[in-house]
PDB file of C-alpha atoms and ligand atoms in Angstrom:
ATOM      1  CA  UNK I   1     -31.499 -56.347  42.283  1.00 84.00           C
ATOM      2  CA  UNK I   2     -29.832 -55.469  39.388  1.00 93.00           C
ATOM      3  CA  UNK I   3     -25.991 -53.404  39.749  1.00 96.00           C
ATOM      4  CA  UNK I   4     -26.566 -49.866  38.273  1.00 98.00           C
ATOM      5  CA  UNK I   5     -24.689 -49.038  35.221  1.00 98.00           C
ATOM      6  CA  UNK I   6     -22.454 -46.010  34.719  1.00 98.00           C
ATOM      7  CA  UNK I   7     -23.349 -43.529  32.098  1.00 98.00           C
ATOM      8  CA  UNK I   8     -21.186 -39.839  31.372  1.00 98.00           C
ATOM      9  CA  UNK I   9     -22.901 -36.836  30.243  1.00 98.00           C
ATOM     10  CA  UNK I  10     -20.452 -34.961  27.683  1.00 98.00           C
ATOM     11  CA  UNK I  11     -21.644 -31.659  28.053  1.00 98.00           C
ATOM     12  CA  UNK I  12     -19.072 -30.273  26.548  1.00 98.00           C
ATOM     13  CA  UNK I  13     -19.033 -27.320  24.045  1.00 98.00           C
ATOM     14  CA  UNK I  14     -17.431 -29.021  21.544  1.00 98.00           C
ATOM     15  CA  UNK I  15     -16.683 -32.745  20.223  1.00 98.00           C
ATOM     16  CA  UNK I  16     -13.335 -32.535  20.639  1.00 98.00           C
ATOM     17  CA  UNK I  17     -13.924 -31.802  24.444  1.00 98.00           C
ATOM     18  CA  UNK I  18     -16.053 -34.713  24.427  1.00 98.00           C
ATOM     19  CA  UNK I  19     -13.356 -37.027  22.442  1.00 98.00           C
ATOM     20  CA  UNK I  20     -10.761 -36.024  25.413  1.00 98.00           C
ATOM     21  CA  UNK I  21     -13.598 -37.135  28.045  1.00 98.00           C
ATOM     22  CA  UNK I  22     -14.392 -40.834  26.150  1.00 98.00           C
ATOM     23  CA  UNK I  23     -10.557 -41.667  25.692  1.00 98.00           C
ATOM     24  CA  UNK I  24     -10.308 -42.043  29.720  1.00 98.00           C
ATOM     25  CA  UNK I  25     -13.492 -43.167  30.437  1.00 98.00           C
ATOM     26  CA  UNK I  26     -15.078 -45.021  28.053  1.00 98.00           C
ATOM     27  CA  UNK I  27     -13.337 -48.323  29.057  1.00 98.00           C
ATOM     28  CA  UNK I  28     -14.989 -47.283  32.753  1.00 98.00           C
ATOM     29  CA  UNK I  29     -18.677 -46.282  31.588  1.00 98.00           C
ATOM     30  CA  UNK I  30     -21.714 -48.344  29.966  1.00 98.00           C
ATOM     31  CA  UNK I  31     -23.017 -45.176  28.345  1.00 98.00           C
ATOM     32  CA  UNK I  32     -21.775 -42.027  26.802  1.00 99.00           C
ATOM     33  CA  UNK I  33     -24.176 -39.541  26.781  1.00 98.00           C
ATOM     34  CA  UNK I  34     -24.018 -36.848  24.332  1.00 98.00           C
ATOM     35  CA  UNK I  35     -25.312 -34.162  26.508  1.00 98.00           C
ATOM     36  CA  UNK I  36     -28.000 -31.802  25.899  1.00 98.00           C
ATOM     37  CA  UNK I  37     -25.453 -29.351  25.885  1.00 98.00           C
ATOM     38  CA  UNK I  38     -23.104 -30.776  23.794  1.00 98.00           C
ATOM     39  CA  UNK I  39     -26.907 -32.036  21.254  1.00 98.00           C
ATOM     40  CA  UNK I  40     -27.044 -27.881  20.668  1.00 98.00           C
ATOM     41  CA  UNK I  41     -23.169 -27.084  20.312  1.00 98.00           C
ATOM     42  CA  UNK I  42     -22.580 -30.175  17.227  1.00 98.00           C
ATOM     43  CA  UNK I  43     -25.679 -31.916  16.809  1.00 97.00           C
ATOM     44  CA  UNK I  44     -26.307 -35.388  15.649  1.00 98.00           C
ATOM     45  CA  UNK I  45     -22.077 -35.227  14.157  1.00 98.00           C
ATOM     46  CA  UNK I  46     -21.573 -35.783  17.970  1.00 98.00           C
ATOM     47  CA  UNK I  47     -23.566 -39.428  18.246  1.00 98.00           C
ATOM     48  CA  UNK I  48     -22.025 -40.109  15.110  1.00 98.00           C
ATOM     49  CA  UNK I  49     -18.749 -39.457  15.965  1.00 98.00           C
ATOM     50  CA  UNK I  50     -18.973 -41.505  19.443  1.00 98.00           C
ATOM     51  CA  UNK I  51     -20.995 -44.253  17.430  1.00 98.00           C
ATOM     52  CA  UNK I  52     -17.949 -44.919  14.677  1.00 98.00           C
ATOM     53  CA  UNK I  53     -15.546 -44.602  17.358  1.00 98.00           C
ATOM     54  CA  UNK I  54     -17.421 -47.170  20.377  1.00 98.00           C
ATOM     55  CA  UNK I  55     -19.143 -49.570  18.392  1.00 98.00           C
ATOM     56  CA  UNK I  56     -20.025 -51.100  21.529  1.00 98.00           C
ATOM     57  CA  UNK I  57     -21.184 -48.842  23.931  1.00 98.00           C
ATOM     58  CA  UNK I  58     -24.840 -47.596  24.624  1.00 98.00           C
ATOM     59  CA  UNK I  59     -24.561 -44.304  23.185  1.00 98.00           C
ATOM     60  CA  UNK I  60     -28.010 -41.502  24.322  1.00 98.00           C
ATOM     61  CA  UNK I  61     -29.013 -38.434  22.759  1.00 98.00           C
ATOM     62  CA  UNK I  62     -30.010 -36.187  25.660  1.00 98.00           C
ATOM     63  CA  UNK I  63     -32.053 -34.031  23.312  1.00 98.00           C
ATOM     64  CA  UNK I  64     -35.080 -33.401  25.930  1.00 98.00           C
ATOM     65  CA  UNK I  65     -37.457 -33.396  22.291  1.00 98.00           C
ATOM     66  CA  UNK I  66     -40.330 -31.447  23.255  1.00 98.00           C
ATOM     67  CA  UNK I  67     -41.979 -31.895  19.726  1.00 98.00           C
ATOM     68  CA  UNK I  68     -40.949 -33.180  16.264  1.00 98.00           C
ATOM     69  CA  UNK I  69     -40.456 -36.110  17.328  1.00 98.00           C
ATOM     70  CA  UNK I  70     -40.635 -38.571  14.261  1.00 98.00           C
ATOM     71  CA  UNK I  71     -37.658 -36.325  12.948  1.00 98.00           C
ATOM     72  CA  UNK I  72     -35.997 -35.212  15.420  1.00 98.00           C
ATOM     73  CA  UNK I  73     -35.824 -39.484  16.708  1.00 98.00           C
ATOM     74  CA  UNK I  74     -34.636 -40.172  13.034  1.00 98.00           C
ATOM     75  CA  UNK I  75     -31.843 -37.287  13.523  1.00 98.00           C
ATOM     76  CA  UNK I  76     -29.981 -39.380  15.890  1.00 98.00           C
ATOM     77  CA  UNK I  77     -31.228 -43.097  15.737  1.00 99.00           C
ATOM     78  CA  UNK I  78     -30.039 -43.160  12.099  1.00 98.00           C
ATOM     79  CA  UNK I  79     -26.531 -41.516  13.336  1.00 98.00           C
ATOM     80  CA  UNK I  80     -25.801 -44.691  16.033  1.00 98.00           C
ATOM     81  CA  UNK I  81     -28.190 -43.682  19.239  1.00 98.00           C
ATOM     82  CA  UNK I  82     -29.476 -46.134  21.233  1.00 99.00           C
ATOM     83  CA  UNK I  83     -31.582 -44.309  23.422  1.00 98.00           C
ATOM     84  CA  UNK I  84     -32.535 -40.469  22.880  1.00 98.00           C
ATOM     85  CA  UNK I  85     -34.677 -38.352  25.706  1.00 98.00           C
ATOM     86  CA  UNK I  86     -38.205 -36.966  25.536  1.00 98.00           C
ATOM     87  CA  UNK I  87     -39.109 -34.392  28.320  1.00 98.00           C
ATOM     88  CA  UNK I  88     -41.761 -35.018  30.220  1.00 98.00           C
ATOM     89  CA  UNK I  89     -43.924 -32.003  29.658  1.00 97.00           C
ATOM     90  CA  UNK I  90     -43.845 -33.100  25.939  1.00 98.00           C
ATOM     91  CA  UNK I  91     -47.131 -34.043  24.042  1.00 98.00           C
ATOM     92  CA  UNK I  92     -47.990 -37.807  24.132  1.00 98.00           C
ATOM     93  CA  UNK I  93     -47.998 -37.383  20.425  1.00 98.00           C
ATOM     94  CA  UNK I  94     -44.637 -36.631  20.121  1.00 98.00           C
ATOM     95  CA  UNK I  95     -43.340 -39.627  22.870  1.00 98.00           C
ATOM     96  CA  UNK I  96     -44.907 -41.713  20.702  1.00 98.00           C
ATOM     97  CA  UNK I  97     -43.381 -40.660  17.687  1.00 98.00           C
ATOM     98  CA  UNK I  98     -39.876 -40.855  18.893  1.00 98.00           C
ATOM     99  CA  UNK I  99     -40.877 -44.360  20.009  1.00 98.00           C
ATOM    100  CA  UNK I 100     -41.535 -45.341  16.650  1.00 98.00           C
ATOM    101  CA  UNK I 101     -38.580 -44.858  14.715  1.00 98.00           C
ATOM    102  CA  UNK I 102     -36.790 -46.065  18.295  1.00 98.00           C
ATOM    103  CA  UNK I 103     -37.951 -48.943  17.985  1.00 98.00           C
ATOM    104  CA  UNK I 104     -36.854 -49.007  13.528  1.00 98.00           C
ATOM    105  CA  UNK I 105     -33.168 -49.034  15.173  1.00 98.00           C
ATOM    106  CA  UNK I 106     -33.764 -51.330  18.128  1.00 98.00           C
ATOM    107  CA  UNK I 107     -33.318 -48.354  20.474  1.00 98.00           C
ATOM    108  CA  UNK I 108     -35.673 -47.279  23.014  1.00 98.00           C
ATOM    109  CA  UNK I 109     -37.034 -43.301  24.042  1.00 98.00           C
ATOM    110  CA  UNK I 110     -36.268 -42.093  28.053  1.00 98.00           C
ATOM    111  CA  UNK I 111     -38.673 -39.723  29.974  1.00 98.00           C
ATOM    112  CA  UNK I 112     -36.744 -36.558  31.508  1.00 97.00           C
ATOM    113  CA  UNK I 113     -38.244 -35.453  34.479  1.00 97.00           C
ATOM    114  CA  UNK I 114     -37.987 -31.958  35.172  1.00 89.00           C
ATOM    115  CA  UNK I 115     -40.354 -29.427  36.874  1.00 85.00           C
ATOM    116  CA  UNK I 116     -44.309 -30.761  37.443  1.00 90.00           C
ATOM    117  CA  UNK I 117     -45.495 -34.154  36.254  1.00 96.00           C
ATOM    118  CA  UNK I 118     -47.439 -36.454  38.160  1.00 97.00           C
ATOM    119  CA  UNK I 119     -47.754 -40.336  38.368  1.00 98.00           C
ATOM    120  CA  UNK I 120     -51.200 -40.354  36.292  1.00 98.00           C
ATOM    121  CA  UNK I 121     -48.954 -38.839  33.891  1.00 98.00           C
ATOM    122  CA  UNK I 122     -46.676 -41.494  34.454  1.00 98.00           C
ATOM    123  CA  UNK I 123     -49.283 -44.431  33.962  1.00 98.00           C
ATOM    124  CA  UNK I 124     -50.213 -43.017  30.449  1.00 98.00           C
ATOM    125  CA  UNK I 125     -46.205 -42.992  29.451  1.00 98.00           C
ATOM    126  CA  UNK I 126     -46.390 -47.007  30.291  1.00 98.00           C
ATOM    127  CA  UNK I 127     -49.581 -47.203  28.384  1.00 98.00           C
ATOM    128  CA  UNK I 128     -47.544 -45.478  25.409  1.00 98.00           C
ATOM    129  CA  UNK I 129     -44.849 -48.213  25.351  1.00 98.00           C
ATOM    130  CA  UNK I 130     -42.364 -45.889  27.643  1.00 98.00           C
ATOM    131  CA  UNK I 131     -40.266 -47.584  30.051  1.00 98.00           C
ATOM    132  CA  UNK I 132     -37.183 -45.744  30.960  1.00 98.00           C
ATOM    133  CA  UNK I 133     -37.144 -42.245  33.210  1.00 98.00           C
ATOM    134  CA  UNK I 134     -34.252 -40.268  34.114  1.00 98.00           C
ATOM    135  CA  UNK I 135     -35.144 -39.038  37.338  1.00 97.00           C
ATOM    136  CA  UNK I 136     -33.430 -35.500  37.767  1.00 93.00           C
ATOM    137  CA  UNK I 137     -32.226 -32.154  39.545  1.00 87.00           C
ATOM    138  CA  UNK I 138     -31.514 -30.045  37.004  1.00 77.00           C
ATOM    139  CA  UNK I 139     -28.224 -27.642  37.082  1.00 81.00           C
ATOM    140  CA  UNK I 140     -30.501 -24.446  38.147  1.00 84.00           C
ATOM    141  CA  UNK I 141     -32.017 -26.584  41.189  1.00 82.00           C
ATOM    142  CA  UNK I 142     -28.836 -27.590  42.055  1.00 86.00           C
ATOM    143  CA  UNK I 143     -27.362 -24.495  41.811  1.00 90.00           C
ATOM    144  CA  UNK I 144     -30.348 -23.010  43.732  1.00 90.00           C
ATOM    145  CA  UNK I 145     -29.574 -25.218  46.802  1.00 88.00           C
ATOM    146  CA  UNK I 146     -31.492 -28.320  46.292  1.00 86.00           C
ATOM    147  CA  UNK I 147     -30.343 -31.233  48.247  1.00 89.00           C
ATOM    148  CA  UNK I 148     -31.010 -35.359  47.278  1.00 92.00           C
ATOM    149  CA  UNK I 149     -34.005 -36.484  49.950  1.00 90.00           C
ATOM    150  CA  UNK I 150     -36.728 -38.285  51.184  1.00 92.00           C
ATOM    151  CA  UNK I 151     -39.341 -36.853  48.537  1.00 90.00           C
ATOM    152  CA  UNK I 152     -36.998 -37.424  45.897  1.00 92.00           C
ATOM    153  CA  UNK I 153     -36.195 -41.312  47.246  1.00 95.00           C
ATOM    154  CA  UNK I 154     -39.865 -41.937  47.601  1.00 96.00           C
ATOM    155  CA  UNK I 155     -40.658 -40.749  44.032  1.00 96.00           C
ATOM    156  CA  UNK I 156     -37.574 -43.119  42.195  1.00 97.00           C
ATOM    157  CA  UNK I 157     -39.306 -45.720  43.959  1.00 97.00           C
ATOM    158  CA  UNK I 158     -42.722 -45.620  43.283  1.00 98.00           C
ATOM    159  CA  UNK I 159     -41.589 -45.014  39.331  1.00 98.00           C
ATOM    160  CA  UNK I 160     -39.342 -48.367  39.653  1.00 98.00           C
ATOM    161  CA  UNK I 161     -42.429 -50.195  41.810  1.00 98.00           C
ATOM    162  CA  UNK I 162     -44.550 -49.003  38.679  1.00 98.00           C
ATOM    163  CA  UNK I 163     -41.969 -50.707  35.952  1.00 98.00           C
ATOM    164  CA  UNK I 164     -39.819 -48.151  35.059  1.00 98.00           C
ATOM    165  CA  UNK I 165     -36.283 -48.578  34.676  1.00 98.00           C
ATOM    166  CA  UNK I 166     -35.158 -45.258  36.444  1.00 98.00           C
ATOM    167  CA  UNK I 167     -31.779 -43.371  35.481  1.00 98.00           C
ATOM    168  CA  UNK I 168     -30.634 -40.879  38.346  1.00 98.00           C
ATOM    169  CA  UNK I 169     -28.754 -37.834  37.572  1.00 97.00           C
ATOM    170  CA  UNK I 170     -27.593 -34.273  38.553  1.00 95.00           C
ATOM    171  CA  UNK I 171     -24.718 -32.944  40.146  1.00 94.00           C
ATOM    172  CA  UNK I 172     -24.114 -36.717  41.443  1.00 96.00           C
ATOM    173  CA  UNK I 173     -20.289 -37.314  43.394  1.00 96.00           C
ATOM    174  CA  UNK I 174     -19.985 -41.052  44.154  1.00 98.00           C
ATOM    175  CA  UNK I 175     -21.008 -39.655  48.037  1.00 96.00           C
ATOM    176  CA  UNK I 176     -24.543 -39.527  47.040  1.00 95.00           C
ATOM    177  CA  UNK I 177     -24.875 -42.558  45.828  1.00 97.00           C
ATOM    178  CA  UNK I 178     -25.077 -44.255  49.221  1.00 96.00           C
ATOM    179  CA  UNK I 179     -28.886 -42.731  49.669  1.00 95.00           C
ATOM    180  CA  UNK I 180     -30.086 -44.202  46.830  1.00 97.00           C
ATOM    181  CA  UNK I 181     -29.352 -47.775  48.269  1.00 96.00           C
ATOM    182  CA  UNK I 182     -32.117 -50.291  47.931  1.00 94.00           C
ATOM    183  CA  UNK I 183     -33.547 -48.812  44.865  1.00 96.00           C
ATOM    184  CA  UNK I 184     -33.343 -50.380  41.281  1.00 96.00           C
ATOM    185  CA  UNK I 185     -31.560 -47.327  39.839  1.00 98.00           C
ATOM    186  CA  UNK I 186     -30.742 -48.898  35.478  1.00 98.00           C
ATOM    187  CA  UNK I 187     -27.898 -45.934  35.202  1.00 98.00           C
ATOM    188  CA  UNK I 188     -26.571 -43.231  37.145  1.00 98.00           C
ATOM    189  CA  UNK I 189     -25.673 -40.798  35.477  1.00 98.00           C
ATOM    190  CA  UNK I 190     -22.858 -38.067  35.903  1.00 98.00           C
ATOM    191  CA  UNK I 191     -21.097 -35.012  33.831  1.00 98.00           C
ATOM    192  CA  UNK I 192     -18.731 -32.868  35.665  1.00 96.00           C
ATOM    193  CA  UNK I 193     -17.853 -34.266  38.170  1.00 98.00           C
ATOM    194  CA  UNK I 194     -16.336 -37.212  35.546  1.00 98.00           C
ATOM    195  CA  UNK I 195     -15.152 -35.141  32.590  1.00 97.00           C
ATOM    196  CA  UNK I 196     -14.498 -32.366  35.069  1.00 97.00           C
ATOM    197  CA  UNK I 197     -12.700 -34.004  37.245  1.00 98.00           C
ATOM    198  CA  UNK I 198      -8.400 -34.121  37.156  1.00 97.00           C
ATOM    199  CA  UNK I 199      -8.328 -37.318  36.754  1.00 98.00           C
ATOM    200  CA  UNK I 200     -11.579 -38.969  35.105  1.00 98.00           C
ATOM    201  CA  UNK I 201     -10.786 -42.646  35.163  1.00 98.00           C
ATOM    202  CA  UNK I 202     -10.457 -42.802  38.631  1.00 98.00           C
ATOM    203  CA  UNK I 203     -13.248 -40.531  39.020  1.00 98.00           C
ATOM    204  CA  UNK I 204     -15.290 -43.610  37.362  1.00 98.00           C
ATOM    205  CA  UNK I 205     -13.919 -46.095  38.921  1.00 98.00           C
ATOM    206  CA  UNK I 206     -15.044 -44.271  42.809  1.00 98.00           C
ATOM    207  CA  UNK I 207     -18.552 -44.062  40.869  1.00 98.00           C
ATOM    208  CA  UNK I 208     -17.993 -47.792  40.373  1.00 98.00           C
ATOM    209  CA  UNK I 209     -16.738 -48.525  43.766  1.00 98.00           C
ATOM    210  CA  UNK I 210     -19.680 -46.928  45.387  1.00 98.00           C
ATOM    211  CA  UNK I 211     -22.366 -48.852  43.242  1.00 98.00           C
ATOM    212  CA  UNK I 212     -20.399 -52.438  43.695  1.00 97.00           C
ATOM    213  CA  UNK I 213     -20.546 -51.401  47.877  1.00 97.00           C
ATOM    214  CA  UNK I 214     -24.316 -50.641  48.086  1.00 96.00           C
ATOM    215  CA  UNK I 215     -26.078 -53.022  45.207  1.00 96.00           C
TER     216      UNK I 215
HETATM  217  C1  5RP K   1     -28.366 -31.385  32.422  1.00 76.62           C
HETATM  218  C2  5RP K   1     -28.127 -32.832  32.227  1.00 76.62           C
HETATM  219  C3  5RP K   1     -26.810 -33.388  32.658  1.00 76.62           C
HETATM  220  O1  5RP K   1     -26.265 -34.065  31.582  1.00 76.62           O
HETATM  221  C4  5RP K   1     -26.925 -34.334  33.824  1.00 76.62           C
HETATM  222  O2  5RP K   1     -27.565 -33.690  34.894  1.00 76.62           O
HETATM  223  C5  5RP K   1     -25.568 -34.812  34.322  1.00 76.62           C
HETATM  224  O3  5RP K   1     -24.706 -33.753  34.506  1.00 76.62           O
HETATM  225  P1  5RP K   1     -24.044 -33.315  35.910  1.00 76.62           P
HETATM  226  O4  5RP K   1     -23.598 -34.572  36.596  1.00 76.62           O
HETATM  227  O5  5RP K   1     -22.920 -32.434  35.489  1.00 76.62           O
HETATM  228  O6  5RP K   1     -25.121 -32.625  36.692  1.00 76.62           O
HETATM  229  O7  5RP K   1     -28.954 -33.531  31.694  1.00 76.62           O
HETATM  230  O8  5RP K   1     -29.628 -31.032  31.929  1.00 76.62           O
END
């Protein structure tokens, strides 16, 4: 099985914010996400930014595009992403459209999974060329008391048995990483608790820790 990668989500409210973030831990991460969050406050100057300044680094768009998708894809492919995100209530339309100019720039469109979808749903985003889902509790479930568990384990896994290359995020410390073991997990993914933390680096390297012990 392949070793999960690291990713940050800079959710921060400004790019400066961000830039003070991806001077400690971009030598520690594989991908700096330019948070949803961060997508609103500065746009597509944020990917562009982290583009000229890590040439090397995966860089995703969190954008959750619901529609527009053609454009809204050429927003940030042609500013340095390499991935961007697609929610997953989103017309099939749309996923496809952000696939297309994806795949102009050699980058590739990821599946957010919020609220309701289903696996038939799922089967028609494989059919459409998708291959990567971020599986995810979102801030408001987190902050309404929902815990990591079996449903959620069982879900990851029947998305990776179905070949899809499955991100995990929300409200992740390198403590929860341990239930995950024995699933392909491609990135997990983690905000505050590494650009919120005192000291990020070493935040990232007990994220990194915890994935070399259990994969
Ligand atoms: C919120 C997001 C976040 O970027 C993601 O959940 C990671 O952030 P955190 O680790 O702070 O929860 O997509 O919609």
């Amino acid at each position: 099985m392949q070793k999960p990668m690291l990713q940050v989500a800079l959710d921060t409210l400004d790019i400066p914010s961000a830039l003070k973030a991806t001077r400690a831990l971009a030598p520690e991460v594989d991908v700096l996400e330019v948070g949803t969050i961060l997508c609103y406050a500065e746009g597509a100057r944020a990917v562009a930014t982290l583009r000229a300044l890590y040439p090397d680094h995966l860089i995703l768009a969190d954008l959750k595009a619901a529609d527009a998708g053609t454009t809204v894809a050429e927003i940030v492919f042609s500013q340095g992403a390499s991935w961007m995100t697609v929610i997953c209530c989103a017309p099939y339309a749309t996923m496809t459209a952000a696939l297309a100019v994806a795949r102009k720039y050699s980058g590739d469109v990821q599946i957010e999974l919020y609220g309701e979808w289903t696996f038939a749903q799922a089967e028609k985003w494989l059919e459409i060329g998708l291959t990567q889902a971020i599986y995810h509790r979102g801030r408001d479930a987190e902050l309404a008391g929902q815990k990591w568990g079996p449903a959620d384990l069982q879900k990851i896994r029947k998305l990776a048995d179905m070949g899809f290359a499955v991100s995990v995020t929300g409200g992740l410390t390198p403590q929860d990483l341990a239930i995950f073991k024995g699933i392909p997990v491609k990135c997990f993914i983690a905000g505050r608790s590494l650009y919120g933390a005192d000291d990020p680096a070493q935040a990232a390297r007990a994220f990194k820790a915890a994935i070399a012990e259990h994969w």
